[in-house]
Tab-separated table of C-alpha atoms and ligand atoms in Angstrom:
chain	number	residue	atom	x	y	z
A	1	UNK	CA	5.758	-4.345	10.341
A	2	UNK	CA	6.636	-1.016	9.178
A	3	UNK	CA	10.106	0.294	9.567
A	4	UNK	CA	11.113	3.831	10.344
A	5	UNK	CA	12.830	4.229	7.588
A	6	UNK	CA	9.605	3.432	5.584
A	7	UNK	CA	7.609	5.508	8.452
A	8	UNK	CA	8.862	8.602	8.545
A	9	UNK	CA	7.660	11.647	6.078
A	10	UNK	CA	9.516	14.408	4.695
A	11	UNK	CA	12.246	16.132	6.738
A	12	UNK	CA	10.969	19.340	4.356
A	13	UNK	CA	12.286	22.130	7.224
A	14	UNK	CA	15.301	22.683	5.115
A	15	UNK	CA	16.033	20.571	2.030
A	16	UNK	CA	18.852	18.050	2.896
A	17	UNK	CA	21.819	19.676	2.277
A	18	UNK	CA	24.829	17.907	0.687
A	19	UNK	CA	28.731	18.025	1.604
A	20	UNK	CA	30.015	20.587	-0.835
A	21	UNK	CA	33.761	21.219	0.490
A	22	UNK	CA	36.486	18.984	-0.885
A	23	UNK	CA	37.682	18.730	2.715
A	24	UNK	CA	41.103	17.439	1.204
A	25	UNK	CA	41.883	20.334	-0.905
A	26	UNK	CA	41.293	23.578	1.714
A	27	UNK	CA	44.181	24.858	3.564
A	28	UNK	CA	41.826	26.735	5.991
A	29	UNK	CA	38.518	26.476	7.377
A	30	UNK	CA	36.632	28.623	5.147
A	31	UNK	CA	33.877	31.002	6.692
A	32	UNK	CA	30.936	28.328	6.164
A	33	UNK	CA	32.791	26.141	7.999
A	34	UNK	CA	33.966	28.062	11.124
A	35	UNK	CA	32.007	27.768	14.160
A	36	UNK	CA	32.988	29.536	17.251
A	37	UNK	CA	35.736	28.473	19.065
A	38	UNK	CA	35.198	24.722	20.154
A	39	UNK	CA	35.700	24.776	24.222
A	40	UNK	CA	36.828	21.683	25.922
A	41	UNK	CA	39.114	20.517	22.604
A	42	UNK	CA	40.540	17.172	23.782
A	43	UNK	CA	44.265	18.336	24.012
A	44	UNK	CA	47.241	19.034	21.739
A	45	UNK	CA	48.297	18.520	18.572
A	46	UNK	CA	50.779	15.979	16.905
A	47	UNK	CA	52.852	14.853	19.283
A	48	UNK	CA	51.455	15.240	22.175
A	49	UNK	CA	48.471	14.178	21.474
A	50	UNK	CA	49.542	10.509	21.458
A	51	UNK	CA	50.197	11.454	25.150
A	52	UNK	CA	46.813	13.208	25.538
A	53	UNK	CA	45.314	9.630	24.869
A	54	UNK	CA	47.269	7.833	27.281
A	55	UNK	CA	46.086	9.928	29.492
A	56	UNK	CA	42.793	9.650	28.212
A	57	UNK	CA	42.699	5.654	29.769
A	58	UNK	CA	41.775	7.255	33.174
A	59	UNK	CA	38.657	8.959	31.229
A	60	UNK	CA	36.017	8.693	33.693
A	61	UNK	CA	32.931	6.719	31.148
A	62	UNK	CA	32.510	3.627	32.844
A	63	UNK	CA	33.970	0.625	30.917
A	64	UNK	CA	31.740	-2.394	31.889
A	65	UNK	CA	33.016	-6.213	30.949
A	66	UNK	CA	29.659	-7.643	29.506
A	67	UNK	CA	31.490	-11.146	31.472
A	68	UNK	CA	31.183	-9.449	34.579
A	69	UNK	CA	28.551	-10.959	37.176
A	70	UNK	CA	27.938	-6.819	37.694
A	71	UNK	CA	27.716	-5.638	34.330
A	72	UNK	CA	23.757	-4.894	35.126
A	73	UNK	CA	24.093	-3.030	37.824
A	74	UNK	CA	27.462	-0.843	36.399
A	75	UNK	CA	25.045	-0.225	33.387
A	76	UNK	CA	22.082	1.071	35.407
A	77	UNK	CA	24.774	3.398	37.090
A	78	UNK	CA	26.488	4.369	34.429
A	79	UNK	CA	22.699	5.038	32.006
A	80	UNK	CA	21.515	7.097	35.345
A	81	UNK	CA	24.351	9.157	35.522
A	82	UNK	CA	26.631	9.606	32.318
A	83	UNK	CA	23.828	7.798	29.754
A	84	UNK	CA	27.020	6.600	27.945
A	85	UNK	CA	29.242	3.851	28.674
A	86	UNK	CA	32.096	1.584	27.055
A	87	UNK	CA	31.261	-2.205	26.641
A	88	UNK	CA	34.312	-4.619	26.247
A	89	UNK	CA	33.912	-8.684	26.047
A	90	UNK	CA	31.246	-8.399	23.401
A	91	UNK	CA	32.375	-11.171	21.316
A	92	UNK	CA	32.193	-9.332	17.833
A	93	UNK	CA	35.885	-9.886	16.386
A	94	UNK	CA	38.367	-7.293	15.579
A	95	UNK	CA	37.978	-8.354	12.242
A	96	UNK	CA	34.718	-7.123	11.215
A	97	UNK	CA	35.185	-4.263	12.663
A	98	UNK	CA	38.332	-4.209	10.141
A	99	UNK	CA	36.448	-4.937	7.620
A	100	UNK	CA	33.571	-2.344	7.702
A	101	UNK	CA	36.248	0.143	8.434
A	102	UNK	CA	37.970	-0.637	4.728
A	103	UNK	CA	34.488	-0.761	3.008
A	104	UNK	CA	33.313	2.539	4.640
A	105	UNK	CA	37.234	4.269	3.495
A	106	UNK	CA	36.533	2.871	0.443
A	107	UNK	CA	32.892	4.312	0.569
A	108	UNK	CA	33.811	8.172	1.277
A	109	UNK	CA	37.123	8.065	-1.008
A	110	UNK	CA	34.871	8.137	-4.208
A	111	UNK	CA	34.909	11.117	-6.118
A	112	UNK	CA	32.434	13.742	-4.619
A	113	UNK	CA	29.811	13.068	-7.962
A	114	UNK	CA	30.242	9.401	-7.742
A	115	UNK	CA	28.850	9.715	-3.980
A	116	UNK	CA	26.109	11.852	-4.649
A	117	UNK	CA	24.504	9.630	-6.971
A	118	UNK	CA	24.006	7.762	-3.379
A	119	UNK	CA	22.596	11.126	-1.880
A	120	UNK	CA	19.995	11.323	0.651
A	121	UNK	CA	16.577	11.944	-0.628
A	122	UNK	CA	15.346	15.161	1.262
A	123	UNK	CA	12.415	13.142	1.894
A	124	UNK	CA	14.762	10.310	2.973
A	125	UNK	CA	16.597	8.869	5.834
A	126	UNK	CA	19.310	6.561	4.066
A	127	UNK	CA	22.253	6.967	1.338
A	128	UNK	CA	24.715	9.702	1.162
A	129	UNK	CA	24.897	13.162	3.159
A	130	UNK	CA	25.257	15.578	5.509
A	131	UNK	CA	23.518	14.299	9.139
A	132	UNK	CA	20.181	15.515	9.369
A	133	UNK	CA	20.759	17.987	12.550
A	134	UNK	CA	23.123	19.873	10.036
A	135	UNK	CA	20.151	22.118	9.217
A	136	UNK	CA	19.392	23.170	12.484
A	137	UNK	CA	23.102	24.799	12.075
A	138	UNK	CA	23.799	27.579	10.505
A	139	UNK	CA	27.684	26.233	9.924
A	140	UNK	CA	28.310	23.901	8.099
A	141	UNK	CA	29.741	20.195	9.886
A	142	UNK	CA	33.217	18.769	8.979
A	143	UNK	CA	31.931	15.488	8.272
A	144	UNK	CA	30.130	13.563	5.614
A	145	UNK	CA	28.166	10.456	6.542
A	146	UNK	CA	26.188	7.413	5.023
A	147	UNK	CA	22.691	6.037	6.611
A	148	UNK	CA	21.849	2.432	6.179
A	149	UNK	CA	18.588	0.869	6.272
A	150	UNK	CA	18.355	-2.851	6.550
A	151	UNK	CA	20.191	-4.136	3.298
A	152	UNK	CA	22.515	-1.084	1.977
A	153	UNK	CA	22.388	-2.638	-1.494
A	154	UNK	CA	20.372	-0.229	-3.143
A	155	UNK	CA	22.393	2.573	-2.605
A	156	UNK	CA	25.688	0.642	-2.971
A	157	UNK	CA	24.477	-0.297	-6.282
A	158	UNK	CA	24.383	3.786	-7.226
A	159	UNK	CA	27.928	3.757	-6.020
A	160	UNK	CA	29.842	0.769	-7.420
A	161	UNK	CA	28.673	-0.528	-11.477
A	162	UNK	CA	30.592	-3.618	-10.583
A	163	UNK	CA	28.927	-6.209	-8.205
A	164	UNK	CA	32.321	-7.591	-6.874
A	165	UNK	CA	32.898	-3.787	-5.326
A	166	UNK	CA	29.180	-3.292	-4.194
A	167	UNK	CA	28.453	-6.993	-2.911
A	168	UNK	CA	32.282	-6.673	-0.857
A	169	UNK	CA	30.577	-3.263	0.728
A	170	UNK	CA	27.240	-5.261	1.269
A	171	UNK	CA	28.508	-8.520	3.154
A	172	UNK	CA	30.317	-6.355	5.212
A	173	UNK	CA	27.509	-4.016	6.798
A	174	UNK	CA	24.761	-7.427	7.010
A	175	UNK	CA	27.119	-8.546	9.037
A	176	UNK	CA	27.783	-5.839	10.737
A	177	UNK	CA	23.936	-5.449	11.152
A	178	UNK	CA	23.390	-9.329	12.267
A	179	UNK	CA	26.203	-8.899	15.055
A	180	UNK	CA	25.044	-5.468	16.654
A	181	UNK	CA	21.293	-6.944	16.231
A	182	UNK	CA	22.703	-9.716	19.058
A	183	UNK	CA	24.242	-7.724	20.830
A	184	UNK	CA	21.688	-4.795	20.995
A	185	UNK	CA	19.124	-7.295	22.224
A	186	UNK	CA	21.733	-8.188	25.063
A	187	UNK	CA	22.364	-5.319	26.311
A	188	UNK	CA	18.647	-3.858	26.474
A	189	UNK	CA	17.696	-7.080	28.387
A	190	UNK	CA	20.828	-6.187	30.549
A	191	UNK	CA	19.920	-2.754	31.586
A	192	UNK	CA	16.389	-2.778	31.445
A	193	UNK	CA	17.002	-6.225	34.143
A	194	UNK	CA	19.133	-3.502	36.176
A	195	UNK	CA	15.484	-1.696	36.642
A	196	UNK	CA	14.078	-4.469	37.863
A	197	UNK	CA	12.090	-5.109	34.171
A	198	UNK	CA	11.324	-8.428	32.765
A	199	UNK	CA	10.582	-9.022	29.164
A	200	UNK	CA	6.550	-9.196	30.148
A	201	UNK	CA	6.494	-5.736	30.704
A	202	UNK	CA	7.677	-5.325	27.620
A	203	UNK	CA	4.887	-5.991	25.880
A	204	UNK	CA	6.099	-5.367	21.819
A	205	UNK	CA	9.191	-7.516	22.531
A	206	UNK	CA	7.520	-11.248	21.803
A	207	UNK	CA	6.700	-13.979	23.597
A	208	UNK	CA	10.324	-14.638	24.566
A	209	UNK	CA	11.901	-11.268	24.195
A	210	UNK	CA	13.161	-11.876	20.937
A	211	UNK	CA	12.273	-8.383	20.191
A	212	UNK	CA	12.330	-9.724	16.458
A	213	UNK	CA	10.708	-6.512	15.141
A	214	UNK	CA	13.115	-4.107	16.244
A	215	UNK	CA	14.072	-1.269	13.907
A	216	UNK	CA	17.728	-0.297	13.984
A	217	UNK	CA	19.430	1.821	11.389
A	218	UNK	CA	23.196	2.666	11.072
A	219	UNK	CA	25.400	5.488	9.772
A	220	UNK	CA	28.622	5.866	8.760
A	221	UNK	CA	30.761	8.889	9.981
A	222	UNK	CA	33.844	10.154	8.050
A	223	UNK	CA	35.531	13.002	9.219
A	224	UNK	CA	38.150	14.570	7.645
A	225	UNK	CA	41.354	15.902	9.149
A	226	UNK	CA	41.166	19.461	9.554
A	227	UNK	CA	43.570	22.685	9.479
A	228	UNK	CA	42.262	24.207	12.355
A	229	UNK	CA	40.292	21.406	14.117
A	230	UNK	CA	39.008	24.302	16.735
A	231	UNK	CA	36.955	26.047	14.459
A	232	UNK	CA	35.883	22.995	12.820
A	233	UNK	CA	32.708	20.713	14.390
A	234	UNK	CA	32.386	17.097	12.742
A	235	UNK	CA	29.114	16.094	14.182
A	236	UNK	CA	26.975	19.255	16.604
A	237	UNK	CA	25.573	18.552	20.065
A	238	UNK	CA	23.009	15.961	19.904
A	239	UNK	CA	21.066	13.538	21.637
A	240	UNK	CA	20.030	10.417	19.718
A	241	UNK	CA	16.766	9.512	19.143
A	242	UNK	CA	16.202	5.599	19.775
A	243	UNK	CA	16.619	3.589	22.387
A	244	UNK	CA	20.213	3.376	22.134
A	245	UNK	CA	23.014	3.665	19.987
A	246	UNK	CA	26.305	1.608	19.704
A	247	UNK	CA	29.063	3.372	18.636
A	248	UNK	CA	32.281	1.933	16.958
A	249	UNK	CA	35.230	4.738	16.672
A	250	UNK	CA	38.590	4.326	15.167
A	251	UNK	CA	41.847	4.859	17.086
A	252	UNK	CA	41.214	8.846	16.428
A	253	UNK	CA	39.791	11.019	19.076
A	254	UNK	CA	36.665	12.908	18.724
A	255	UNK	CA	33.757	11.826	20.353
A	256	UNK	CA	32.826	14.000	23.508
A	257	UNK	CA	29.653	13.561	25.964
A	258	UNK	CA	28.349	16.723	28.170
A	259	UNK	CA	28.506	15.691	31.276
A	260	UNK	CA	26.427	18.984	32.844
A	261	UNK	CA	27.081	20.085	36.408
A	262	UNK	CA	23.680	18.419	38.155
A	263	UNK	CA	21.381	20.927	37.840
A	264	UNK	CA	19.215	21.105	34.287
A	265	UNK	CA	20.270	23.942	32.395
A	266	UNK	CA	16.902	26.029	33.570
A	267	UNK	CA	14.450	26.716	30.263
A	268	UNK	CA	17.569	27.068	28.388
A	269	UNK	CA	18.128	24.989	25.286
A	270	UNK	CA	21.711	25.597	25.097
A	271	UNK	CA	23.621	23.185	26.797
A	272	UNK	CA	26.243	25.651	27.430
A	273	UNK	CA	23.715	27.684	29.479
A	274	UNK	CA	24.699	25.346	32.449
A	275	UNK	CA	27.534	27.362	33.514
A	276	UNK	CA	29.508	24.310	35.394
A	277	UNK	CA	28.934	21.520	32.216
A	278	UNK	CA	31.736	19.983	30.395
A	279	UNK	CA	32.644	17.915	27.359
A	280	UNK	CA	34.166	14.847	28.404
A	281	UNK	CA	36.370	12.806	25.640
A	282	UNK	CA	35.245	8.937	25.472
A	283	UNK	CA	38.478	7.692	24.432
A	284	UNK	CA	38.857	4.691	21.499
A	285	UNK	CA	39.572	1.541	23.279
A	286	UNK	CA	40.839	-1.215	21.346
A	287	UNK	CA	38.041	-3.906	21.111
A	288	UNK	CA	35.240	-1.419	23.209
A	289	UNK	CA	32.148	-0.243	21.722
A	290	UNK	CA	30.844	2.907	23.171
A	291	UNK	CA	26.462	2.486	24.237
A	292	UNK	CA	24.806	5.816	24.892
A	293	UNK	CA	21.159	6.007	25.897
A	294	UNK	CA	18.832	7.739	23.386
A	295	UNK	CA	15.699	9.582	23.600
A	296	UNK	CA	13.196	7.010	23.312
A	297	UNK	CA	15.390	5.335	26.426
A	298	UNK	CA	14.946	7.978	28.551
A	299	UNK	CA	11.290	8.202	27.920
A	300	UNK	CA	10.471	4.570	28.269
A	301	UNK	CA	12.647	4.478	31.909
A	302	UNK	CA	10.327	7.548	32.513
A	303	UNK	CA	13.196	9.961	33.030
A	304	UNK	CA	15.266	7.421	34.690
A	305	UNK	CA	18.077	7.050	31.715
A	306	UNK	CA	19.976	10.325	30.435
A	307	UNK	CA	19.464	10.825	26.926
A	308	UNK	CA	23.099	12.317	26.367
A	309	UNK	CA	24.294	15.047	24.676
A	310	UNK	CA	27.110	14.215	22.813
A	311	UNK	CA	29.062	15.692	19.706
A	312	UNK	CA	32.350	14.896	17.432
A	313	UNK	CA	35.513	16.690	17.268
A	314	UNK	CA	37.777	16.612	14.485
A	315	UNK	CA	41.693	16.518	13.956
A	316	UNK	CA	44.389	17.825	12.735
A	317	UNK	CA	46.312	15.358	10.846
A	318	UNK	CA	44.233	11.868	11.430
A	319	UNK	CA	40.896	11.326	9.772
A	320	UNK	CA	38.209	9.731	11.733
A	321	UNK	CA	35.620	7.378	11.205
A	322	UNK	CA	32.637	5.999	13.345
A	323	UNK	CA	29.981	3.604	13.053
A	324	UNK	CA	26.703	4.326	14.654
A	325	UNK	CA	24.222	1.811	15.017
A	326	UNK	CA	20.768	2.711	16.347
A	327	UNK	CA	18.625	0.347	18.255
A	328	UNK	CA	14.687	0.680	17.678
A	329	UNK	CA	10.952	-0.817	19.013
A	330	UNK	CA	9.604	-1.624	15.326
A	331	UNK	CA	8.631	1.769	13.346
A	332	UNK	CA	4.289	1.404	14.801
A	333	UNK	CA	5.016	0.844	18.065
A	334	UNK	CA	4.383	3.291	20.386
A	335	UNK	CA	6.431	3.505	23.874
A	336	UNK	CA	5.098	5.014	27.109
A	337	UNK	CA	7.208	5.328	30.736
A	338	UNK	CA	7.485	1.621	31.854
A	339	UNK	CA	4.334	0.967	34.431
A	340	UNK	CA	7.139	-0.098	37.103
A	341	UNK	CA	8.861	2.773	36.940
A	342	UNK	CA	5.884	5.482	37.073
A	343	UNK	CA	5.388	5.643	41.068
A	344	UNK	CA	2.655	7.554	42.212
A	345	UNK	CA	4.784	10.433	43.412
A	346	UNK	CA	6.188	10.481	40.103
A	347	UNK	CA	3.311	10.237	37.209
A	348	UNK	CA	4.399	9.545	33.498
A	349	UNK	CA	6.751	12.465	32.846
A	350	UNK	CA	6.123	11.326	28.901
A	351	UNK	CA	3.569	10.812	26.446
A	352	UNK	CA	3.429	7.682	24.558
A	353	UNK	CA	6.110	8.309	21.065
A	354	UNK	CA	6.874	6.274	18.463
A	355	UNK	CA	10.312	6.466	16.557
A	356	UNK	CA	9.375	7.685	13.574
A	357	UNK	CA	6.704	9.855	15.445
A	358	UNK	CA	8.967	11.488	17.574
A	359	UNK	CA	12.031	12.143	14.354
A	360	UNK	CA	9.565	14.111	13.236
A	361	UNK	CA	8.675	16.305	16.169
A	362	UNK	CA	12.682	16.618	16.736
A	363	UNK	CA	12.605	17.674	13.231
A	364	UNK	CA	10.093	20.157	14.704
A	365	UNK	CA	7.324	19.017	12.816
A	366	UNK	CA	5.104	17.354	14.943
A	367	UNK	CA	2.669	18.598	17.533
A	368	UNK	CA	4.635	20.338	20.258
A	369	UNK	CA	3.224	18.072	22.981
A	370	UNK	CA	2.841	20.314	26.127
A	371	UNK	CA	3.683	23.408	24.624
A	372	UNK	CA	6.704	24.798	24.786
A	373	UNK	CA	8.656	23.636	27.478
A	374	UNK	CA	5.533	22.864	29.160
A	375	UNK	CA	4.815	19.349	30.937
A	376	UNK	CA	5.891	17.509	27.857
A	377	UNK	CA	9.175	16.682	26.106
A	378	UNK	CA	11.707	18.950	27.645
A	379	UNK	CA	13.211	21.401	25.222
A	380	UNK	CA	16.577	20.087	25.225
A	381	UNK	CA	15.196	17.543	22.614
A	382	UNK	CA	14.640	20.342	20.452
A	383	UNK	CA	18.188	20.827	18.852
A	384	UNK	CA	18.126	25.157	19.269
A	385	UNK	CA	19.615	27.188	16.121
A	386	UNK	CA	22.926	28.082	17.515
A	387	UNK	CA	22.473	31.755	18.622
B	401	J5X	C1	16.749	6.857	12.555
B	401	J5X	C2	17.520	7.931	12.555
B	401	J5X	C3	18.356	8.435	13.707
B	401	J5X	C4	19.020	9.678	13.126
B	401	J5X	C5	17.990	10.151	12.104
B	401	J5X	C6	17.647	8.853	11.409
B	401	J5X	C7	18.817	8.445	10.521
B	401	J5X	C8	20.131	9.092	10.908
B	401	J5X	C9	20.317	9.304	12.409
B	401	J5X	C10	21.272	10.436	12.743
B	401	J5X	C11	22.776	10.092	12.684
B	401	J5X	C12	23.636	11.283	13.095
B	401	J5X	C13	23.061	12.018	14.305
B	401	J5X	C14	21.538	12.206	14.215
B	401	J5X	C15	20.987	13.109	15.342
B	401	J5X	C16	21.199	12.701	12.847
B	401	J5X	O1	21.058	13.843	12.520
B	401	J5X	O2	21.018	11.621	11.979
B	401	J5X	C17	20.898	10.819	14.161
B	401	J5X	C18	19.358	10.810	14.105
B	401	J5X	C19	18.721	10.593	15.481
B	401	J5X	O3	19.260	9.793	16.280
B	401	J5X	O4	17.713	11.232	15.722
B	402	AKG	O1	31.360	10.126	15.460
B	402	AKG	C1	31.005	9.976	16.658
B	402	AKG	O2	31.792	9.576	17.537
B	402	AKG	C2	29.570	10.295	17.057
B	402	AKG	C3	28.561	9.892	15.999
B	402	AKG	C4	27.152	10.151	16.463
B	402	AKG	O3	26.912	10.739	17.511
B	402	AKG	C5	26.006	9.720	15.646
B	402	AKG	O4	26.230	9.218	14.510
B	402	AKG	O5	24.857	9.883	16.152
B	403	FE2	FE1	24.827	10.587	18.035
């Protein structure tokens, strides 16, 4: 079965480019760095920032208690409206999250050229580097990140000479990758129940919807404090591409969905076209894991699920760190809009994608299916140059 890592062919737009800023050493953001003025930064500095977060616990992303008899139906609510929502109760201990949060600080404290002998192949998906929707920007993001495929020893290996420091980093992220592989398979059965789908519609997910092929990939998100965190972005506006991602932050504030006001921003690509839209801080809850819906989500609920636009702040004096792990169908399998939930009012508002199919035509190298902005994938997918 081929993976999408294995599946997916050069991102050759723009060569991958690599962090060059020793974040720790600038006093300023320099001019490569500065995008305009970030609206909707969650809150104040220092001090009362600590209160900012406090505040934060009445943030209105649903948290849902995977013991709760109603966790379905909260999902399908929350995936319909927000397309992002906190899960607590998920049985994965503190502890491994403690642990893959030392391996990954141990990870982005190497020297700059000891990293880059981990660096992303431009023709590749995993090791060290700048996220891929960097070079649809024309700044430069405050962040430097690590994608994992499967086993990360290879890379790790290019990191660490001595196997006691690689294998540590290794254990860590297969577990990691066994845990969120239970718990991704949970909560797909869990929303896609909400819709009234059983696992024979799903016809790629085995006999007992094992969904045993599954692709999922994960990447590890360091961002640097930051002099002047408002003319600084970590990650830029994005939606993900799979079916969903689950998202482990640390304590430090930064991740913000759009939550847009109803009505699609009309033809535009810029989110910010939709006058009455706002970023909405999902605050770090001790023990939660934060689910948004991805592209290939929305597509297979045939509209139903909100891809969600989403981006990272960064801050002033705390570092930050997230863990993203993306949740596949197997790299060949091609999705289309879920039978039950094409009426005949409402045909298939998609055409059939697969993952690695449809990273390439967000890279903007596949077929534009429908033209532009015509009946096929909406143009928000298309991540616009900043104008
Ligand atoms: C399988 C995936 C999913 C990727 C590409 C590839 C590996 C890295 C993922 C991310 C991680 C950071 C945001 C994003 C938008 C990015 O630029 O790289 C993600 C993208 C996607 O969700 O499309
Ligand atoms: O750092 C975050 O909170 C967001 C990370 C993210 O969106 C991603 O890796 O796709
Ligand atoms: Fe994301």
């Amino acid at each position: 079965m081929s993976s999408v890592a294995e599946s997916v062919r050069p991102h050759s737009r723009n060569l991958q480019q690599q962090p060059c800023l020793d974040f720790d050493a600038v006093h300023e953001v320099p001019e490569s760095h500065a995008w305009p003025q970030v609206e909707d930064y969650p809150g104040g500095y220092g001090v009362e920032e600590e209160e900012e977060e406090k505040e934060d616990q009445s943030s209105p992303i649903p948290v849902i208690d995977l013991a709760e008899a109603n966790a379905a139906a909260r999902m399908r609510e929350a995936c319909e409206t927000w397309g992002v929502f906190q899960v607590t109760n998920h049985g994965i201990p503190m502890r491994l999250f403690d642990d893959v949060e030392t391996q990954a600080r141990r990870l982005f404290a190497l020297p700059a050229q000891q990293k880059l002998k981990a660096a992303r192949s431009p023709d590749g998906l995993t090791g060290y580097g700048i996220a891929r929707i960097a070079t649809f920007f024309s700044k430069l993001l405050w962040s430097e990140g690590f994608t994992i495929a499967g086993s990360p020893a290879e890379h790790a290996r290019l990191l660490w000479s001595h196997p006691q420091d690689y294998s540590q980093f290794c254990e860590a992220m297969e577990e990691y990758d066994r845990e969120m592989k239970k718990l991704a398979r949970r909560l797909m059965w869990l929303m896609l129940a909400s819709l009234g789908i059983t696992k024979e519609d799903v016809t790629w997910a085995g006999p007992g919807g094992e969904m045993d092929g599954a692709s999922a990939m994960f990447q590890l998100n360091w961002y640097p404090a930051c002099p002047n965190p408002e003319r600084a972005m970590g990650l830029a506006e994005h939606t993900d591409s799979p079916l969903f991602a689950i998202l482990h932050q640390n304590t430090t504030t930064g991740l913000q969905v759009l939550q847009d006001g109803g009505a699609p921003a009309a033809g535009g690509t810029n989110s910010n076209s939709n006058s009455n839209s706002r970023w909405v801080t999902v605050p770090p809850l001790p023990g939660a894991l934060v689910v948004n819906v991805g592209d290939l989500l929305h597509i297979f609920t045939n509209g139903r699920f909100k891809s969600v636009m989403h981006r990272a702040v960064v801050n002033r004096t705390r570092p930050r760190l997230s863990v993203a792990y993306f949740w596949g169908p197997p790299g060949n399998v091609w999705l289309s809009p879920l039978e039950k939930l094409v009426g005949p009012e409402n045909g298939p508002l998609y055409p059939s994608m697969s993952w690695p199919e449809y990273l390439k035509i967000k890279a903007g190298e596949g077929i534009s299916i429908g033209g532009k902005g015509g009946g096929g994938l909406s143009e928000e997918m298309w991540l616009a140059p900043k104008g």
